Structures are given as structure tokens and as C-alpha cells.
CSV table of C-alpha atoms in Angstrom, one decimal:
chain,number,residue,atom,x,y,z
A,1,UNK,CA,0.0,0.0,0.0
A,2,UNK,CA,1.3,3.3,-1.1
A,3,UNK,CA,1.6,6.6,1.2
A,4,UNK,CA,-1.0,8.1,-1.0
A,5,UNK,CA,-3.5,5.2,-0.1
A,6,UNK,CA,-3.1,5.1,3.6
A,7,UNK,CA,-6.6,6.8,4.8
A,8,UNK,CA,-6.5,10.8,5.9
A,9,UNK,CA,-8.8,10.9,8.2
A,10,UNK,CA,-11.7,9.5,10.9
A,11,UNK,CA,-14.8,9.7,10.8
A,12,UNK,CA,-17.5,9.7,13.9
A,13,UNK,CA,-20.8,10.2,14.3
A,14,UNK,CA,-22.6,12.5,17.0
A,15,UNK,CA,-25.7,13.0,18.5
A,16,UNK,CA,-26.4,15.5,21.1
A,17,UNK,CA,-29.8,15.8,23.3
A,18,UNK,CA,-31.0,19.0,24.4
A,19,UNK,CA,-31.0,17.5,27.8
A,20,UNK,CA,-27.6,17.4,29.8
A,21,UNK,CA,-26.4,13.8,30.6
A,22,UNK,CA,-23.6,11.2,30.1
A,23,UNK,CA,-21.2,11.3,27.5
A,24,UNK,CA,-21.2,7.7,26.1
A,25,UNK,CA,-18.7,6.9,23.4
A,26,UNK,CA,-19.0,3.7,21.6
A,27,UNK,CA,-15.9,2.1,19.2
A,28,UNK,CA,-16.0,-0.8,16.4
A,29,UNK,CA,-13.1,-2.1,14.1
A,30,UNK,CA,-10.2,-0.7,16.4
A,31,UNK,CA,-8.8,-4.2,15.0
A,32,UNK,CA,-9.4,-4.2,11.5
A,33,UNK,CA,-10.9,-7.6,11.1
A,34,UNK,CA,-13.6,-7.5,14.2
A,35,UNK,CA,-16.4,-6.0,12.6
A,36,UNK,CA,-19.0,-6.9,14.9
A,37,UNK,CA,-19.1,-3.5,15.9
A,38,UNK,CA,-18.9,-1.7,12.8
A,39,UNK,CA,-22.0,-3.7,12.0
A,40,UNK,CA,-24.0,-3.1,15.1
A,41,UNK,CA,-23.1,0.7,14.7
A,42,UNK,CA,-24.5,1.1,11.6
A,43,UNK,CA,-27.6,-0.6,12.4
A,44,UNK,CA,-28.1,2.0,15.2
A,45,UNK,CA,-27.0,5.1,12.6
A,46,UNK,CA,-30.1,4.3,10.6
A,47,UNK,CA,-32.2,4.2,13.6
A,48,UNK,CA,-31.6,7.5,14.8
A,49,UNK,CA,-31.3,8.8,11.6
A,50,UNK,CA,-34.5,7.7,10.3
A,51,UNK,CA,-36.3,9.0,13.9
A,52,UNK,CA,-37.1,5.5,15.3
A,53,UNK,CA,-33.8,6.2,18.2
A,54,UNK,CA,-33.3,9.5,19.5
A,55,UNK,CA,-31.3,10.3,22.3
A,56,UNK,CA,-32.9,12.2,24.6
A,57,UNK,CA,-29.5,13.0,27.5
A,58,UNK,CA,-26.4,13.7,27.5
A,59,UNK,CA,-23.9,12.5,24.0
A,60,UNK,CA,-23.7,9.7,21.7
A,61,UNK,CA,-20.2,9.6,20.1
A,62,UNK,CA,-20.3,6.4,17.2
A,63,UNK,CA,-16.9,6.0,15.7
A,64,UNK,CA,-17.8,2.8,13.0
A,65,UNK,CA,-14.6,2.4,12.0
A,66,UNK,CA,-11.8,3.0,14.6
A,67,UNK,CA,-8.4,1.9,12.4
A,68,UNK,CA,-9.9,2.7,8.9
A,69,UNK,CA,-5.8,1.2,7.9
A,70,UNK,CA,-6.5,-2.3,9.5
A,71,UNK,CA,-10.0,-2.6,8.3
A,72,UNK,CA,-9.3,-1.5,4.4
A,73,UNK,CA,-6.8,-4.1,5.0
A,74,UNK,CA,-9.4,-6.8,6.3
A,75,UNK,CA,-6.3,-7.4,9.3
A,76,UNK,CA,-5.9,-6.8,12.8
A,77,UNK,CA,-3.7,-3.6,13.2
A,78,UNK,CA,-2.0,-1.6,10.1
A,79,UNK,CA,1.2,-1.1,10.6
A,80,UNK,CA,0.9,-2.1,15.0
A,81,UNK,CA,-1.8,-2.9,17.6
A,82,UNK,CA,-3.5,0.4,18.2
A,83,UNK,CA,-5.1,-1.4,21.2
A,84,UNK,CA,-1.6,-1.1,22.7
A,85,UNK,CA,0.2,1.8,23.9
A,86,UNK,CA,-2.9,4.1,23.7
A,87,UNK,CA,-1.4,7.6,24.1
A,88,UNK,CA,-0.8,10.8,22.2
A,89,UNK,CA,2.6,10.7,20.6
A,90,UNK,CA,4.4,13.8,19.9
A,91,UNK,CA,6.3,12.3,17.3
A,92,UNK,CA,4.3,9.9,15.6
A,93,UNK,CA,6.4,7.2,13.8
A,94,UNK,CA,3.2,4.9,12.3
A,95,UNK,CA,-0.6,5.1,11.3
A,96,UNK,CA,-1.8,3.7,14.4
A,97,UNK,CA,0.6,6.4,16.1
A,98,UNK,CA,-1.5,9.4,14.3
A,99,UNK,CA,-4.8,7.6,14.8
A,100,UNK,CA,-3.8,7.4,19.0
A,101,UNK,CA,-3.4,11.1,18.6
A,102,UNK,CA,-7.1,11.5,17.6
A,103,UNK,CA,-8.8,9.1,19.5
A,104,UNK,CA,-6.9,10.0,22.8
A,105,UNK,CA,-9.1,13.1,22.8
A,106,UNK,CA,-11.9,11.8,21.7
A,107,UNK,CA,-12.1,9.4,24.6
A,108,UNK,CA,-11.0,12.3,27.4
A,109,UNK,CA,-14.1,13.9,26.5
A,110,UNK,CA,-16.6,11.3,27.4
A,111,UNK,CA,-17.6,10.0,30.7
A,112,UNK,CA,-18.4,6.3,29.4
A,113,UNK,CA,-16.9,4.1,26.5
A,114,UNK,CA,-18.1,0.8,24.8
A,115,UNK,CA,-15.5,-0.9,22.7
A,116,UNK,CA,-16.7,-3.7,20.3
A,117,UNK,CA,-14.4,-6.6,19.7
A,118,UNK,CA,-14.6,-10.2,18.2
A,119,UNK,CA,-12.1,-13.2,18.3
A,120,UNK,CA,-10.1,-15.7,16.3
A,121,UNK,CA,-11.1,-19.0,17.9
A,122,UNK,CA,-14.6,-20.1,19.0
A,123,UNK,CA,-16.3,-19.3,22.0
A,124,UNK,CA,-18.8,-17.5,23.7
A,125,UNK,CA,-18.8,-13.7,24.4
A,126,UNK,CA,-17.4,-12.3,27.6
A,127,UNK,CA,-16.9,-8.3,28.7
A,128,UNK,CA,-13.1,-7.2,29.9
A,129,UNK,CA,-13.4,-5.9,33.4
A,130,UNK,CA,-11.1,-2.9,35.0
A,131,UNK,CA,-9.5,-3.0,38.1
A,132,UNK,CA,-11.6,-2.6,41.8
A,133,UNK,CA,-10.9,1.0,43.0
A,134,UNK,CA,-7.4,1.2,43.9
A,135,UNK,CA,-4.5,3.8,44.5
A,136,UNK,CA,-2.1,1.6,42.9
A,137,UNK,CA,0.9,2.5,40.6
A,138,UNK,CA,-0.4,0.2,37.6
A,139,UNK,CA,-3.8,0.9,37.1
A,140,UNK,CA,-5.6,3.4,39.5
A,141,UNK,CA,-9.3,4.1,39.6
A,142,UNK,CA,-12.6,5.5,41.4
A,143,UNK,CA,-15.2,4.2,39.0
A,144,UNK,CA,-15.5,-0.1,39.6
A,145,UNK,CA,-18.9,0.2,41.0
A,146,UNK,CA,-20.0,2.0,38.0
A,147,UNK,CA,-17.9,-0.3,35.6
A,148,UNK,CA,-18.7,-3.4,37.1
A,149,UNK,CA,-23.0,-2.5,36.7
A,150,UNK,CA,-22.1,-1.6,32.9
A,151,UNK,CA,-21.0,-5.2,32.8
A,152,UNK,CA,-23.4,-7.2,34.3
A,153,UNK,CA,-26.0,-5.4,32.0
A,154,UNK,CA,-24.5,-6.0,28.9
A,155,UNK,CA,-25.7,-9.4,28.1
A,156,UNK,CA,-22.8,-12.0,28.9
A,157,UNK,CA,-22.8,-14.8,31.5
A,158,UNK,CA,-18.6,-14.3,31.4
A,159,UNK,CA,-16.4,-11.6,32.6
A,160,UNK,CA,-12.0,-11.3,32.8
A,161,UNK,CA,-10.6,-9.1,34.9
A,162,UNK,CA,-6.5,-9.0,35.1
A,163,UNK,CA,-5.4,-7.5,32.4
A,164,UNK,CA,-3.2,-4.5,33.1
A,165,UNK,CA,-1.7,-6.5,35.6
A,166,UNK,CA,-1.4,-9.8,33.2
A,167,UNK,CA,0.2,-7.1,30.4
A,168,UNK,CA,2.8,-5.8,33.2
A,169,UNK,CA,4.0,-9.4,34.1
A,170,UNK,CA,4.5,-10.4,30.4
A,171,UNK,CA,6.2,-7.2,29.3
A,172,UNK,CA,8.6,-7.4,32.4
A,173,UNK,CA,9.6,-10.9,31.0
A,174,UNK,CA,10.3,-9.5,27.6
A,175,UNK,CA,12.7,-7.1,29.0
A,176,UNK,CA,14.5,-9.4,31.5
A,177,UNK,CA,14.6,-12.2,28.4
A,178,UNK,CA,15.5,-10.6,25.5
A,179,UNK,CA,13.9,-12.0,22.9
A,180,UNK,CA,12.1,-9.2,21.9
A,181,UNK,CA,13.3,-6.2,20.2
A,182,UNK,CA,10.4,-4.1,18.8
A,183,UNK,CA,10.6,-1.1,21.4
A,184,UNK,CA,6.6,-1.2,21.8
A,185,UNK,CA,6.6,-4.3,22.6
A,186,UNK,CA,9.3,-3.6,25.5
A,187,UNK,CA,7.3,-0.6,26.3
A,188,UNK,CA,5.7,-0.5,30.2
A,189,UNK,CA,2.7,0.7,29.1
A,190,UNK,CA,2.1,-1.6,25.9
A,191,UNK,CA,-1.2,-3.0,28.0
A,192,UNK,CA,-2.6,0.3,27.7
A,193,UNK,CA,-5.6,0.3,24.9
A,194,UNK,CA,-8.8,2.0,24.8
A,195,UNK,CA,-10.5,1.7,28.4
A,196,UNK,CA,-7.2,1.5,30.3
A,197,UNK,CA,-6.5,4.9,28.6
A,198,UNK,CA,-10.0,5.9,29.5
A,199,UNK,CA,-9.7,5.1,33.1
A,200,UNK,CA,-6.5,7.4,33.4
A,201,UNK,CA,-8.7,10.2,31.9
A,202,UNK,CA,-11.3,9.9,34.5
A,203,UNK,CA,-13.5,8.1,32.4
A,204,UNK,CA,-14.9,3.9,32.7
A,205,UNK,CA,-15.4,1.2,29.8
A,206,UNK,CA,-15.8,-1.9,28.8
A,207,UNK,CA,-14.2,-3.8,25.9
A,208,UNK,CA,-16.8,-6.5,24.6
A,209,UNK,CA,-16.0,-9.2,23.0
A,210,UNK,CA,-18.8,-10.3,20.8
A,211,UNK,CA,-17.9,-13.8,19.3
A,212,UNK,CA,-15.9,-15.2,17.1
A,213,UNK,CA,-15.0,-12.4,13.7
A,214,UNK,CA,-17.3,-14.5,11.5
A,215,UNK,CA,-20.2,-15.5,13.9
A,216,UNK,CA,-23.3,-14.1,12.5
A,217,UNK,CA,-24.7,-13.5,15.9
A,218,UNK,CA,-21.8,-11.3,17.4
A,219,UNK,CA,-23.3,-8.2,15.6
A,220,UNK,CA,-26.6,-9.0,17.3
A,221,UNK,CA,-24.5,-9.2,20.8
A,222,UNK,CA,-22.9,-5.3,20.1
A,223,UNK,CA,-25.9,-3.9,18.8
A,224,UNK,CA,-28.0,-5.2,22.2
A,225,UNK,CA,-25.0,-4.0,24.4
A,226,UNK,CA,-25.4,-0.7,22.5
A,227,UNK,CA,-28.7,-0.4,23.6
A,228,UNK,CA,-28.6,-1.8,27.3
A,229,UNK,CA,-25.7,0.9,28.0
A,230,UNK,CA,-27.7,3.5,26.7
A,231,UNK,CA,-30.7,2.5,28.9
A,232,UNK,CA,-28.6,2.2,31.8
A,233,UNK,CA,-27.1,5.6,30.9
A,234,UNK,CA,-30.8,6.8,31.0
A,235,UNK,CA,-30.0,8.4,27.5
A,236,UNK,CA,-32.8,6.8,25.4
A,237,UNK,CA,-35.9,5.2,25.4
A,238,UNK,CA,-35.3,2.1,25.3
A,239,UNK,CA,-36.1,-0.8,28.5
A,240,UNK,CA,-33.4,-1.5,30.3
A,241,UNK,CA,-33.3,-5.4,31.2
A,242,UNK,CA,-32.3,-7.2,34.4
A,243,UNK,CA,-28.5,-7.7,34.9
A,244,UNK,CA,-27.1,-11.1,34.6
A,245,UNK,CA,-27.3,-12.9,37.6
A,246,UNK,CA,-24.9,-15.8,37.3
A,247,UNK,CA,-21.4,-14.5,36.1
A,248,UNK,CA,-18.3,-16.6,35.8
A,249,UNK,CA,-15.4,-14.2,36.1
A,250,UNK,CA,-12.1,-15.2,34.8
A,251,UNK,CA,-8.7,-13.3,36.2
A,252,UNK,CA,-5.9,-13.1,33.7
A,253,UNK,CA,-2.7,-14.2,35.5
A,254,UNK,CA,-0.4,-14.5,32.9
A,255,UNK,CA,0.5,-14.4,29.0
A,256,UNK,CA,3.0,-16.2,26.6
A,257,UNK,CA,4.4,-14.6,23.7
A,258,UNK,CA,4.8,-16.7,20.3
A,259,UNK,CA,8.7,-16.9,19.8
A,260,UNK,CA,8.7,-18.3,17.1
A,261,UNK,CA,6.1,-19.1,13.7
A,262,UNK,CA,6.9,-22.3,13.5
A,263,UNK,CA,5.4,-22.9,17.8
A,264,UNK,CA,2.3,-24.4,17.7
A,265,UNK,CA,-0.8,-25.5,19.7
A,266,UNK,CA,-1.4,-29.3,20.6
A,267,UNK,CA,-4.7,-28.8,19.3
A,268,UNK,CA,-7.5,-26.0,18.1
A,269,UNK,CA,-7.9,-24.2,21.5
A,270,UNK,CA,-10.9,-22.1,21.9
A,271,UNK,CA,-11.1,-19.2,24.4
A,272,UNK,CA,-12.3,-20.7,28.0
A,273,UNK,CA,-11.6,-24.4,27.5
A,274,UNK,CA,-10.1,-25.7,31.0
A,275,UNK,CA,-6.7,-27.1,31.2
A,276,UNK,CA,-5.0,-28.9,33.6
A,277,UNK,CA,-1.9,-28.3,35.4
A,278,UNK,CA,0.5,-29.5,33.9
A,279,UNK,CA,-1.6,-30.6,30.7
A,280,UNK,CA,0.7,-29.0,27.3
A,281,UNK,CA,-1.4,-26.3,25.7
A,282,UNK,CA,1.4,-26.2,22.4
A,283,UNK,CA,5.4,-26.7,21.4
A,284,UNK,CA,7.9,-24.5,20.7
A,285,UNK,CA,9.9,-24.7,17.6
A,286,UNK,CA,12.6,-26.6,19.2
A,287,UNK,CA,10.1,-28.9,20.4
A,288,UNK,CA,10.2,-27.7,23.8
A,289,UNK,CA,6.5,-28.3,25.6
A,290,UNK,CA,4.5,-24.8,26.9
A,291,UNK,CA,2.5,-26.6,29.7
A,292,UNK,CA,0.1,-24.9,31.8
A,293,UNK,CA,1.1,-23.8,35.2
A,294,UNK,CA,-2.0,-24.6,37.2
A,295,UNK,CA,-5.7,-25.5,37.2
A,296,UNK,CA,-7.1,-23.1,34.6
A,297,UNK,CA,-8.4,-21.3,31.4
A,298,UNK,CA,-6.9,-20.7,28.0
A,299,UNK,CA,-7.9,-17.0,26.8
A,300,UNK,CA,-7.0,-16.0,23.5
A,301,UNK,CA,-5.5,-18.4,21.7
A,302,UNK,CA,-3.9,-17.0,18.2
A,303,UNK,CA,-2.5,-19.7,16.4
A,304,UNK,CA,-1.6,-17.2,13.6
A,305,UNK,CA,0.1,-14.6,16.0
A,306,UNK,CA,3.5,-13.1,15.2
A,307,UNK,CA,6.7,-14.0,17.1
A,308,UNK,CA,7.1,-11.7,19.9
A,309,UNK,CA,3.5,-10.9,20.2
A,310,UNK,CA,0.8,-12.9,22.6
A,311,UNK,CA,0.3,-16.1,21.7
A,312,UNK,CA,-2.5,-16.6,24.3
A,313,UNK,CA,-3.3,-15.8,27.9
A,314,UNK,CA,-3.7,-17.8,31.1
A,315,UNK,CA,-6.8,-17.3,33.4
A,316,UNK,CA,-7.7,-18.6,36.5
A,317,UNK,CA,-11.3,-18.5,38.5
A,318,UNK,CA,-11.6,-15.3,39.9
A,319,UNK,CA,-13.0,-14.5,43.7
A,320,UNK,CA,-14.0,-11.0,42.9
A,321,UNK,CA,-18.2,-10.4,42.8
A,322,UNK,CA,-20.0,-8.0,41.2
């Protein structure tokens, strides 16, 4: 792709009530190939711009498509992750770096953010969950309470929590090991995407995970999340229904890199299937077993990751309650 094709700008969609209220702001395709979102949005743009939707407090701030790069592309990221390293850089040195520099702001000036995401393996949906209110040096926040009832509305019967934490272990590793030498990849705050960025701007979110990229039900899952946060934000009409009662919640406690493209799994893991300790999850190239180090949950699994990126993530049962 030539310079001259790489897109020029990003594009959002907003709708401000007369009444004052939350500022919600809701993201799709900030991976290229998790459309989910992109879909559900533009099933709500025709509702409110036809009249049968209207938002009645506060702001609605739609952003369709979040990497316009990746998703022209039909891939994850266009040149990196941009749901890594979320800040505003001075001195941009990619597309994702100048797209940060956008969206940054965009997200400091809402009180709320939905972010729409899909997955490679199969598997059923599940929201990503921010830390309990803390004064901590890795992720400090004041808004759980109000986070954790945004997730229990939004539709899923699963929930991980861990992740700033999980991100902080695995970069740590990088450094000490030395395999790795993309500097963002090294870089202390590479966990950092679109709600951990939010919560450092006073803000809370959720990231949704909707499905598997090619279910034809995870557009359905975003669009009705759409709609229960907006009736939990009291910003539309719309009937807000009871929160889940039975949530299993999942805590991240770790997450191994691919080294190498020739490692492989020991089978086709889906997100959520239960391991053993001890039980090998994949090989290295060498032939060197990755075996799991407890009772537990594979998240994530990317069989097509690139070496010295996550290959998948390691959960346990989690005590926390909402």
C-alpha cells in the first residue's frame, strides 16, 4: 500500500440531546478484522437517523470504523496494535501512532466508552473488566462500582478481569529475556488500549468481545449492548433489562508470547476451554513443551500470531463479585 493510499482521516458520528447527561462513546473495528461493531453501529446510525432512536440525554459519540488502515486491509492492526500503547505521541512514527493522537481526545471527553471486539477462535462472548478502586501504581481508579454494573447489563454470562496486571508481568519478561526487540513491545505501558487509557482520563469502559470475527450472531451481541448501555445511561428510550445474575469471572494471571512461527498449539484451543496443570497447551519450535502452570483457562488463543506478540493468555477463576 502506497503513502498516497493510507486513509487521511476518521470519521465519527454524533448525536447530542437538548437535555444534559452522560457522555457515552462507543468504538467498532479498532482491530481491522472484528467487525461486529462496525455492523451493530451502523444498524443504530439508521435508527436514529431515520427517527425510530433519538437520544434524549447527554452525547452519543459512534466511531464505525476506529483503524480505517487495518480494516481497508481486512487485518488486525495496520502497521501495529492500536489497542496497545494508547497515548498521544508527539512524534508519531506509524498510522496507528497518528490515529492514538485522535482518538486520545476523543475518549477524554466522554464520561463512558463501549468498545466492540470479536475473536479468532470459537467461543462465547465475555466483557473485559477494570481493576476494583485502587490507588495503585499500575492501574488506579474511582469508578469499579459504576464499571462493574455496565457489565453485568451488557448481556454475557462471562467476565475477565487481570489485564493491566497480566500485560505488566509479560512485558517485564520481555525485558528481562531478550527475545524481543520491537521497542513497543518492551514498552511499560504496551497493555494500555482503549478503556485502560479511558480510566486514566477519569472516564470507565468496557471492551466487549462479541464472538468469534465470523459469527453471525456477534453483531446482534454489540448492537443489544449498545442499547442496554444507553438504557442504563438513561440516555434513550429504550427498557433496560435485568442484569445477569450468574457471572463466571475469569482473572488473567499471565500471557506467553509466540517466539517463534513455527510454535504451535497441541490442538484448536478455543477461548475458556479448561486445562489442567501441567496438561501441554502447544510446542515450541525446538520442540520444547509450553505446559500450563495450574488448574485453569486458556484465553485467547492465536494460532496465527507473530513472534514476539501474545500467543495466548492464562486465566484462573476469579474470587471478585460483582
Amino acid at each position: 500500500m502506497t503513502a498516497s493510499e493510507f486513509p487521511v482521516s476518521l470519521q465519527r458520528h454524533q448525536f447530542a440531546a437538548l437535555e444534559p447527561g452522560p457522555r457515552l462513546l462507543v468504538l467498532g473495528a479498532v482491530h481491522g478484522n472484528e467487525t461486529c461493531g462496525t455492523r451493530a453501529i451502523e444498524r443504530l446510525l439508521r435508527e436514529l437517523e431515520s427517527g425510530a432512536l433519538a437520544v434524549k440525554r447527554g452525547l452519543l459519540t459512534l466511531v464505525p470504523v476506529t483503524n480505517p488502515l487495518a480494516y481497508r486491509k481486512k487485518h488486525r492492526q495496520g502497521e501495529r496494535n492500536l489497542n496497545r500503547n494508547m497515548r498521544v505521541n508527539h512524534a508519531p512514527a506509524n498510522f496507528e501512532d497518528r490515529i492514538s493522537n485522535v482518538l486520545c481526545p476523543w475518549i477524554a471527553e466522554h464520561d463512558v466508552l463501549l468498545d466492540l471486539h470479536s475473536f479468532h477462535t470459537g467461543g462465547v462472548p465475555f466483557a473485559m473488566l477494570g481493576p476494583e478502586d485502587n490507588t495503585g501504581d499500575i492501574e488506579p481508579f474511582s469508578h469499579a462500582q459504576a464499571e462493574q454494573k455496565m457489565a453485568a447489563h451488557l448481556g454475557t454470562t462471562r467476565i475477565v478481569e487481570g489485564w493491566m496486571t497480566t500485560y505488566a508481568r509479560g512485558v517485564e519478561r520481555r525485558r528481562k529475556e531478550g527475545k524481543v526487540n520491537a521497542p513497543d513491545l518492551l514498552d511499560r505501558g504496551y497493555g494500555v488500549g482503549t478503556t485502560e487509557f479511558a480510566r486514566t482520563v477519569g472516564a470507565y469502559g468496557i471492551t466487549l468481545e462479541c464472538g468469534q470475527h465470523e459469527d453471525p450472531r456477534a453483531p446482534e451481541v454489540a448492537y443489544r449492548a449498545i442499547r442496554q448501555t444507553l438504557a442504563l445511561l438513561g440516555m434513550a428510550d429504550i427498557a433496560l433489562e435485568a442484569p445477569q445474575e450468574e457471572i463466571e469471572i475469569i482473572r488473567l494471571v499471565d500471557v506467553i508470547d509466540m517466539e517463534h512461527a513455527a510454535d504451535s498449539f497441541t490442538r484448536e484451543w478455543a477461548s475458556f476451554d479448561r486445562v489442567a496443570k501441567g496438561e501441554v497447551i502447544g510446542h515450541r519450535h525446538g520442540g520444547a513443551a509450553v505446559t500450563a502452570p495450574d488448574d485453569g483457562y486458556i484465553v485467547f488463543p492465536n494460532p496465527k500470531a507473530l513472534a514476539g506478540n501474545e500467543w495466548f493468555y492464562f486465566g484462573v477463576k476469579s474470587d471478585r463479585r460483582l
